[in-house]
Coordinates of C-alpha atoms in Angstrom, one line a residue:
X70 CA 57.0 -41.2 7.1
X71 CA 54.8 -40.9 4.1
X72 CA 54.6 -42.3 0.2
X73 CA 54.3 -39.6 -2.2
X74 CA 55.2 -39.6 -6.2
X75 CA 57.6 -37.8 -6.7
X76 CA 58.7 -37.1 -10.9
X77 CA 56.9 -40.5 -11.3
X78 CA 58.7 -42.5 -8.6
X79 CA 57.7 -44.0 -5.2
X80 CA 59.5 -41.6 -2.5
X81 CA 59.5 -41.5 1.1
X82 CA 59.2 -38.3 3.3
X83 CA 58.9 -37.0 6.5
X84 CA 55.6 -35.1 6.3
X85 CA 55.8 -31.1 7.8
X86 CA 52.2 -31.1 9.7
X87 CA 51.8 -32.7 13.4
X88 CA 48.9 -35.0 13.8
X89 CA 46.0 -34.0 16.4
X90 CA 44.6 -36.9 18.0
X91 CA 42.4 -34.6 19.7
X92 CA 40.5 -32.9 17.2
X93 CA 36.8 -32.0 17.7
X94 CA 34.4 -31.8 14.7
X95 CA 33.8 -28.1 13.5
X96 CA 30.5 -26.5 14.2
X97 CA 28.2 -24.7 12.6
X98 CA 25.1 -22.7 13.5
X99 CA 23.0 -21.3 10.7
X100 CA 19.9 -18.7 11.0
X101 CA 18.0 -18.4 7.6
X102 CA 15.0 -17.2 6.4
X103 CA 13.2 -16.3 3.0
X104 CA 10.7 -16.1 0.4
X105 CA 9.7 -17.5 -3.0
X106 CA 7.1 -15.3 -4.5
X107 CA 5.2 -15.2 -7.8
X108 CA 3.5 -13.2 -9.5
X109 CA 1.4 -12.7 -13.2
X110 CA 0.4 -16.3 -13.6
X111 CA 4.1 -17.2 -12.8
X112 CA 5.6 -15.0 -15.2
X113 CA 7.6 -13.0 -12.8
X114 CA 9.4 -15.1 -9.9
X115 CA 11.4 -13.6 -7.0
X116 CA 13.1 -15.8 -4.4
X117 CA 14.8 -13.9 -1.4
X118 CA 17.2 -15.5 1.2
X119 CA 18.9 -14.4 3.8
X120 CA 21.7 -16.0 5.7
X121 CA 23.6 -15.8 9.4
X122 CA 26.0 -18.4 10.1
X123 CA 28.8 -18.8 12.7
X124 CA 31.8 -21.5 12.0
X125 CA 33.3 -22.7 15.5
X126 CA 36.3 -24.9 15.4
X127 CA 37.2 -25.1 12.2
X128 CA 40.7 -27.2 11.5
X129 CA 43.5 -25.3 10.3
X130 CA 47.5 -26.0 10.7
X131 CA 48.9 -22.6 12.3
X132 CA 52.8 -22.7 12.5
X133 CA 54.2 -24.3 15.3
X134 CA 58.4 -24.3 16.7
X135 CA 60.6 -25.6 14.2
X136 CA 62.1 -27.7 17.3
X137 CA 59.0 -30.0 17.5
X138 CA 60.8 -31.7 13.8
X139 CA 57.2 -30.1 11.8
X140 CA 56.9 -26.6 10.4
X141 CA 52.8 -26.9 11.5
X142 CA 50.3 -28.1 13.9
X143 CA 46.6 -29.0 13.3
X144 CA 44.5 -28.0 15.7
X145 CA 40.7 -26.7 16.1
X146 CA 40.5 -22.8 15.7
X147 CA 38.7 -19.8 16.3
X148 CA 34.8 -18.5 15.2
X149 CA 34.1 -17.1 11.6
X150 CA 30.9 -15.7 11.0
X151 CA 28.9 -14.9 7.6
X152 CA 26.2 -12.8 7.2
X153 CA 24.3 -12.6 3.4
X154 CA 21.5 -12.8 1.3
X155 CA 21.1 -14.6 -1.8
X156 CA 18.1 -12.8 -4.4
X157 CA 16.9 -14.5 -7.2
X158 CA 14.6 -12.8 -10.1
X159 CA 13.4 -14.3 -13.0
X160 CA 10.4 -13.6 -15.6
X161 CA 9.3 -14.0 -19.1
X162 CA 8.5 -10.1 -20.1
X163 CA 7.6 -11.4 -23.9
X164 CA 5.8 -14.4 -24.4
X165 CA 4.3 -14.9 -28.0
X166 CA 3.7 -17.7 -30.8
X167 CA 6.7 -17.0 -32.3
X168 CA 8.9 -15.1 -29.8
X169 CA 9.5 -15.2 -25.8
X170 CA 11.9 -13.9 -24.0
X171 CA 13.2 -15.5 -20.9
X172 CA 15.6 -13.6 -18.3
X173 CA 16.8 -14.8 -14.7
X174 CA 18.6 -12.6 -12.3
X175 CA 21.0 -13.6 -9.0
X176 CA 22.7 -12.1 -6.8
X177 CA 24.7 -13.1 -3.5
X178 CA 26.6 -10.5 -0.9
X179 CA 28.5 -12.4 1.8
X180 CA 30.4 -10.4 4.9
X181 CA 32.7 -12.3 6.6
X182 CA 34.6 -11.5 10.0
X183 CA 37.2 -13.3 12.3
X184 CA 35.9 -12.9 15.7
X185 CA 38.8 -15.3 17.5
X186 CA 41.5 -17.7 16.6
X187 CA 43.3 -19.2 19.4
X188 CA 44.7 -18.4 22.9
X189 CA 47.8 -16.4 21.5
X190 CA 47.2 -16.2 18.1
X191 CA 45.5 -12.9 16.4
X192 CA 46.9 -13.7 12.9
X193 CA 47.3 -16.6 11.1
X194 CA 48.9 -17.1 7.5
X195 CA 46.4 -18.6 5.3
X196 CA 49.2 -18.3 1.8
X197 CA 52.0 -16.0 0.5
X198 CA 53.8 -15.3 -2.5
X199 CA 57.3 -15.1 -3.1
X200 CA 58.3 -11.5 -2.6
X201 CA 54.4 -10.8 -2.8
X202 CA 52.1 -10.1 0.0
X203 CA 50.2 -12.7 2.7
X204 CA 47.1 -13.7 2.6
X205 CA 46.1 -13.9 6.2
X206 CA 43.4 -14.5 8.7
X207 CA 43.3 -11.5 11.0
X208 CA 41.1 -11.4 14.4
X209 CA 38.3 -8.3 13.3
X210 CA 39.6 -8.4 10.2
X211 CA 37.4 -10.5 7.1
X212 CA 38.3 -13.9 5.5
X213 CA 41.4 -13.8 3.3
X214 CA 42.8 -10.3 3.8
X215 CA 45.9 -9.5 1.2
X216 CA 48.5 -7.7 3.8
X217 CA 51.7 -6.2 1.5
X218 CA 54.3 -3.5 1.6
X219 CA 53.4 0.0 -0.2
X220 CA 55.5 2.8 -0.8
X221 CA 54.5 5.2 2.5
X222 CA 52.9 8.6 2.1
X223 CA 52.8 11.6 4.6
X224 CA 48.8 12.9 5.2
X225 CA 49.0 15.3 1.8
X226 CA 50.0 11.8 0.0
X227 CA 53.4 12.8 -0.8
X228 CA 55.9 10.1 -0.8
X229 CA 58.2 9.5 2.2
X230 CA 61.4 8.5 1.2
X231 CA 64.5 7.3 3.5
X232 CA 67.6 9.8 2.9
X233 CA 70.2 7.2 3.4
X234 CA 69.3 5.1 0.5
X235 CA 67.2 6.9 -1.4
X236 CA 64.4 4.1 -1.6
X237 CA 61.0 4.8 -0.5
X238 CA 59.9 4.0 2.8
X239 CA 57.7 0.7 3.4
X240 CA 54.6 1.1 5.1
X241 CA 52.5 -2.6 6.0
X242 CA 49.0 -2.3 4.9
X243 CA 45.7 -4.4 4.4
X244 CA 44.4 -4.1 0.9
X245 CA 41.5 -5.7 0.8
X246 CA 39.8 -9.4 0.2
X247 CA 40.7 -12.0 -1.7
X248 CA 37.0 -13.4 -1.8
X249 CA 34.8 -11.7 -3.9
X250 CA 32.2 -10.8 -1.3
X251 CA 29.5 -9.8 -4.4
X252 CA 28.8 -12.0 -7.3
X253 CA 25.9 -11.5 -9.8
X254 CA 24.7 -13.6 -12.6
X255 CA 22.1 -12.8 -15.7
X256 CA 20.9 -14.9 -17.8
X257 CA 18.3 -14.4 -21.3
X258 CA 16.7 -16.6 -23.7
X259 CA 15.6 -15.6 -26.9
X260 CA 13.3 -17.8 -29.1
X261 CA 12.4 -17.0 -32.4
X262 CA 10.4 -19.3 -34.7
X263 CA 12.8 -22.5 -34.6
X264 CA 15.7 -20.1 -33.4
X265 CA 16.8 -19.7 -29.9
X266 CA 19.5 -17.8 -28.7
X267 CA 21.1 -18.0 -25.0
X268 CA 23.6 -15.3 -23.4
X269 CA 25.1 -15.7 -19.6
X270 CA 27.0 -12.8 -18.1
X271 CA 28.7 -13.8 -14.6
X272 CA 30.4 -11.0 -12.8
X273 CA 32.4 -10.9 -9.4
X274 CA 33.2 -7.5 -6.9
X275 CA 34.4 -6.2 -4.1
X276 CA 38.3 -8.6 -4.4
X277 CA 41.4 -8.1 -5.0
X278 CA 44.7 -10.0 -6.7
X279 CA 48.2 -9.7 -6.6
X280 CA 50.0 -10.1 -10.0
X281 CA 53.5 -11.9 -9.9
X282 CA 53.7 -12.0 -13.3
X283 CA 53.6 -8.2 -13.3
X284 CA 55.5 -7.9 -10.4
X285 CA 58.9 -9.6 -12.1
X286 CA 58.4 -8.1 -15.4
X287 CA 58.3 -4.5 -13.3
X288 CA 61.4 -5.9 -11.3
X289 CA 63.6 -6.7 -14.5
X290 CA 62.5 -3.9 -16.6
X291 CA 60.0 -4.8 -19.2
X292 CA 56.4 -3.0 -17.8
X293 CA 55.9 1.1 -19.2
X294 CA 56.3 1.9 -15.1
X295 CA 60.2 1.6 -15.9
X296 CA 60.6 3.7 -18.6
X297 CA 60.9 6.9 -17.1
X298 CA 64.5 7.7 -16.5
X299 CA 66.1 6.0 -19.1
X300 CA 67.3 8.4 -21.2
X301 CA 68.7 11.1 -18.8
X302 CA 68.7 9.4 -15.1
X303 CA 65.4 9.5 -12.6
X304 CA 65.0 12.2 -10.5
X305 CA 62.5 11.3 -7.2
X306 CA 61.3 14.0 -4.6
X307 CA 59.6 13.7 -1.7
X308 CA 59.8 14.3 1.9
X309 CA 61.7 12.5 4.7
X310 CA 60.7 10.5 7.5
X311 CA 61.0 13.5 9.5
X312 CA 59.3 16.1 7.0
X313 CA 62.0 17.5 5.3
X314 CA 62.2 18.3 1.4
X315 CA 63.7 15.1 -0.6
X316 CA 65.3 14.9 -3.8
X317 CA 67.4 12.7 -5.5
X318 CA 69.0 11.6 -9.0
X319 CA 68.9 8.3 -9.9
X320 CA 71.9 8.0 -12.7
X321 CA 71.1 5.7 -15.7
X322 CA 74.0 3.3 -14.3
X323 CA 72.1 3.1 -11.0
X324 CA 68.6 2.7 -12.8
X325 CA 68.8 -1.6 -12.1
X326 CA 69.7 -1.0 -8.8
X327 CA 66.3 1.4 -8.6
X328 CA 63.2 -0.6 -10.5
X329 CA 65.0 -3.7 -8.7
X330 CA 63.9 -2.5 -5.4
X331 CA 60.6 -0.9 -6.9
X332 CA 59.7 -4.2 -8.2
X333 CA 60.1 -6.0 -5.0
X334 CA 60.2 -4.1 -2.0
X335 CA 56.9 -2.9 -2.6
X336 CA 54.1 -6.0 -3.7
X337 CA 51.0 -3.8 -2.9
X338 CA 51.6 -1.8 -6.0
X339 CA 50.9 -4.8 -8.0
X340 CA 47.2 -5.6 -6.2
X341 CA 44.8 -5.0 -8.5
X342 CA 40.8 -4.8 -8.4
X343 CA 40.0 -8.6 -9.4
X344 CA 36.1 -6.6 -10.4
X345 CA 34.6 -8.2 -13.8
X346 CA 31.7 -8.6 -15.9
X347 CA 32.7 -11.5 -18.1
X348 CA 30.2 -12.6 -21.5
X349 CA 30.3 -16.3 -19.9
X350 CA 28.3 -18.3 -22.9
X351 CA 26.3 -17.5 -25.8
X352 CA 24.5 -20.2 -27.6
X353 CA 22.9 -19.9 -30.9
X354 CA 20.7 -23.0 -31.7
X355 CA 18.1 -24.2 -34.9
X356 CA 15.5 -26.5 -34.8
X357 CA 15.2 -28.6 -37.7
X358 CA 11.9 -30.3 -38.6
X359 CA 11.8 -33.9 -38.4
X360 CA 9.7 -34.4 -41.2
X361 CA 12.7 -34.7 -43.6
X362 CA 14.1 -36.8 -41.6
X363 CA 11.5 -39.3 -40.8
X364 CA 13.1 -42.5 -42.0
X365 CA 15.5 -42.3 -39.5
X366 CA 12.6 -42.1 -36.4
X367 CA 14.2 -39.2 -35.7
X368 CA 12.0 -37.1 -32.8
X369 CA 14.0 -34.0 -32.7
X370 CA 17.0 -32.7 -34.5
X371 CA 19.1 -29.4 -33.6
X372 CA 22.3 -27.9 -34.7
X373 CA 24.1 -24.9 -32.7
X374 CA 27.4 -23.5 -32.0
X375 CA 28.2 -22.6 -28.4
X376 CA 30.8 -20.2 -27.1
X377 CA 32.1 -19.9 -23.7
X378 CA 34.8 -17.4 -21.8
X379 CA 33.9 -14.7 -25.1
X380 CA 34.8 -11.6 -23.4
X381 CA 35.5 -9.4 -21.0
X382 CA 33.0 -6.5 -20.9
X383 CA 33.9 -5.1 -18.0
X384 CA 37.4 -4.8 -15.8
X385 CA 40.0 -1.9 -13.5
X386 CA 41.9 -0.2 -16.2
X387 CA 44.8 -1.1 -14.3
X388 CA 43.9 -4.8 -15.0
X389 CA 43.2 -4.8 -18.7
X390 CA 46.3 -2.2 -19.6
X391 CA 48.6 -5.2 -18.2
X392 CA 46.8 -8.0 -19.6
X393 CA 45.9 -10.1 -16.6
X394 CA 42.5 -12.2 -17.0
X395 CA 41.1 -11.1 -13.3
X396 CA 39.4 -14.5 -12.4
X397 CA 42.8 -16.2 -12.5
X398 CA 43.6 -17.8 -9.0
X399 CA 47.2 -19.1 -7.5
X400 CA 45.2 -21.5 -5.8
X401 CA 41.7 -23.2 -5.8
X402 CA 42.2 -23.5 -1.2
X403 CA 41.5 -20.8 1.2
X404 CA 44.3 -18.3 0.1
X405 CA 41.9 -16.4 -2.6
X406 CA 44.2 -13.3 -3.8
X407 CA 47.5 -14.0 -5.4
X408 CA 48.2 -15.1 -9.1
X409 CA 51.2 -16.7 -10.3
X410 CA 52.8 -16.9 -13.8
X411 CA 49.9 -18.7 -15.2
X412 CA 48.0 -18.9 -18.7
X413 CA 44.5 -17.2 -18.4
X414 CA 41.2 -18.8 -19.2
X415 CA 40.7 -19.9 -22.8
X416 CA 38.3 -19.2 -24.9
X417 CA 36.5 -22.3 -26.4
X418 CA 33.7 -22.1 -29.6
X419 CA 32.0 -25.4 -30.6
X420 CA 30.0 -26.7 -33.0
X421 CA 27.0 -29.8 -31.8
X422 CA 24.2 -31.5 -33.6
X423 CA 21.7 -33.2 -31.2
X424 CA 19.6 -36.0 -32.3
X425 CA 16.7 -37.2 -30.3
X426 CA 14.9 -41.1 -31.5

């Protein structure tokens, strides 16, 4: 029996994960190597790292019987291994009295792979959403795959549709990571006189996300994918399990019934590419001269305005044409690949004055 809060009040509870008295420390071998280079009287600067690293016993709570009275057990599992490099590239290509120009480069690739769990155990549920796909941990299979239901096709990619109902058939598949395994950064610095002007871009690739939002807006009629049919009924063709010719009309009466099961019986339709190339900060800054301002022992004095989340330059059609922010995250744990019915990133400008005595 545990304490928790609960609405602001002391509350007892049973707690759902089993205690392991026997748990061993997890373990973790690391090969790395690099190389810091410079060049034109330090100018230009490259640094170069790369990374193998294996993860043995790591402490994770896989379900267990419901019997035992807890829904999981902790326990030591498996090996995870991570193989990357890291590169980092920055230089000054103008340097005058009056103007420079500073730019930094990084970039960092990171494959992961299960190689083994547990005696027993070749998958294990790392999060899900409600009617949405898993985000599991798959033996051969890399860190936080998203696993969901598609609509099947037959090998010329037409859809395969079960006669008796008239629904699409399901077909289980793994979509991809929820980890971006490629992120990239670039940063410049302009001066100008007392002016200096900073931009970040950050970017992210390689991921994907599920959209709930989407998902129950599809399911209860209010995305453009449920338009068709409205008017005169929604006719589907196809083929059936076995090969045969399929064709069906879907009455406007029965059209519920139809984007119901579309929404829901299908969650890989609603993983998107999570790929972006974001405008992260821009900072515009003066110097003033201290000589006006003397009397007050003032050293230095600035005044800027600073923005940060400005824009998206860069994201899957599919993503921006339903209005999801594609850095948003369910969760900040292990389960990378899911978003809820959450606000996206705000966009924040500010004003500063510094003042140095």
């Amino acid at each position: 029996v545990s304490t928790i809060n609960a609405y602001g009040l002391p509350t007892l509870s049973n707690p759902t994960t089993l205690n392991n008295p026997n748990i061993r420390p997890v373990t973790v071998q690391t090969i790395e190597g690099g190389a810091e280079l410079q060049f034109l009287d330090s100018r230009l600067g490259l640094d170069v790292n790369y990374y193998s690293r294996r993860t043995r016993n790591d402490i994770l709570s896989p379900p267990i019987s419901a019997a035992t009275g807890f829904n999981a057990g902790r326990r030591n599992l498996g090996l995870v291994t991570n193989k990357g490099w890291e590169i980092s590239l920055n230089g000054t290509p103008i340097k005058k009295e009056n103007f420079s120009w500073d730019v930094n480069y990084n970039s960092g690739y990171n494959q992961s792979k299960i190689v083994e769990l547990a005696e027993g155990i070749d998958v294990l549920t790392l999060g899900s959403a409600i009617g949405g796909p898993t985000i599991i941990n798959a033996v051969g299979l890399p860190y936080s795959t998203v696993r969901a239901n598609v609509m099947k096709r037959d090998a010329s990619g037409t859809l395969v549709y079960n006669a008796a109902t008239g629904y699409e058939v399901q077909e289980l598949r793994d979509l991809g990571v929820g980890n971006p395994p490629t992120q990239m950064g670039l940063g410049n610095n302009f001066r100008y006189k007392r002016f200096s002007l900073t931009i970040d871009l950050d970017s992210k690739f390689g991921a994907v996300g599920y959209s709930n939002l989407i998902q129950y807006a599809t399911r209860f009629g209010h995305t453009p994918a449920t338009l068709p049919g409205r008017e005169g009924g929604l006719t589907v063709t196809g083929v059936t399990a076995t090969g045969a010719p399929f064709t069906k009309l879907w009455p406007v009466v029965d059209l519920d019934t139809y984007y119901n099961n579309f929404g829901s019986a299908y969650p890989g339709q609603f993983v998107y590419s999570t790929d972006f190339v974001k405008l992260r900060r821009a900072v515009l800054r003066y110097n003033l001269p201290t000589n006006a301002l003397k009397f007050m022992r003032v050293q230095q004095a600035s005044i800027g305005v600073t923005g940060l989340n400005l824009a998206i330059l860069y994201q899957d059609k599919r993503v921006k044409e339903a209005g999801i922010d594609p850095e948003i995250q369910e969760t900040t744990g292990n389960a990378q690949g899911s978003q809820g019915v959450m606000a996206p990133r705000t966009r924040n400008v500010g004003f500063n004055l510094n003042l140095r005595f």
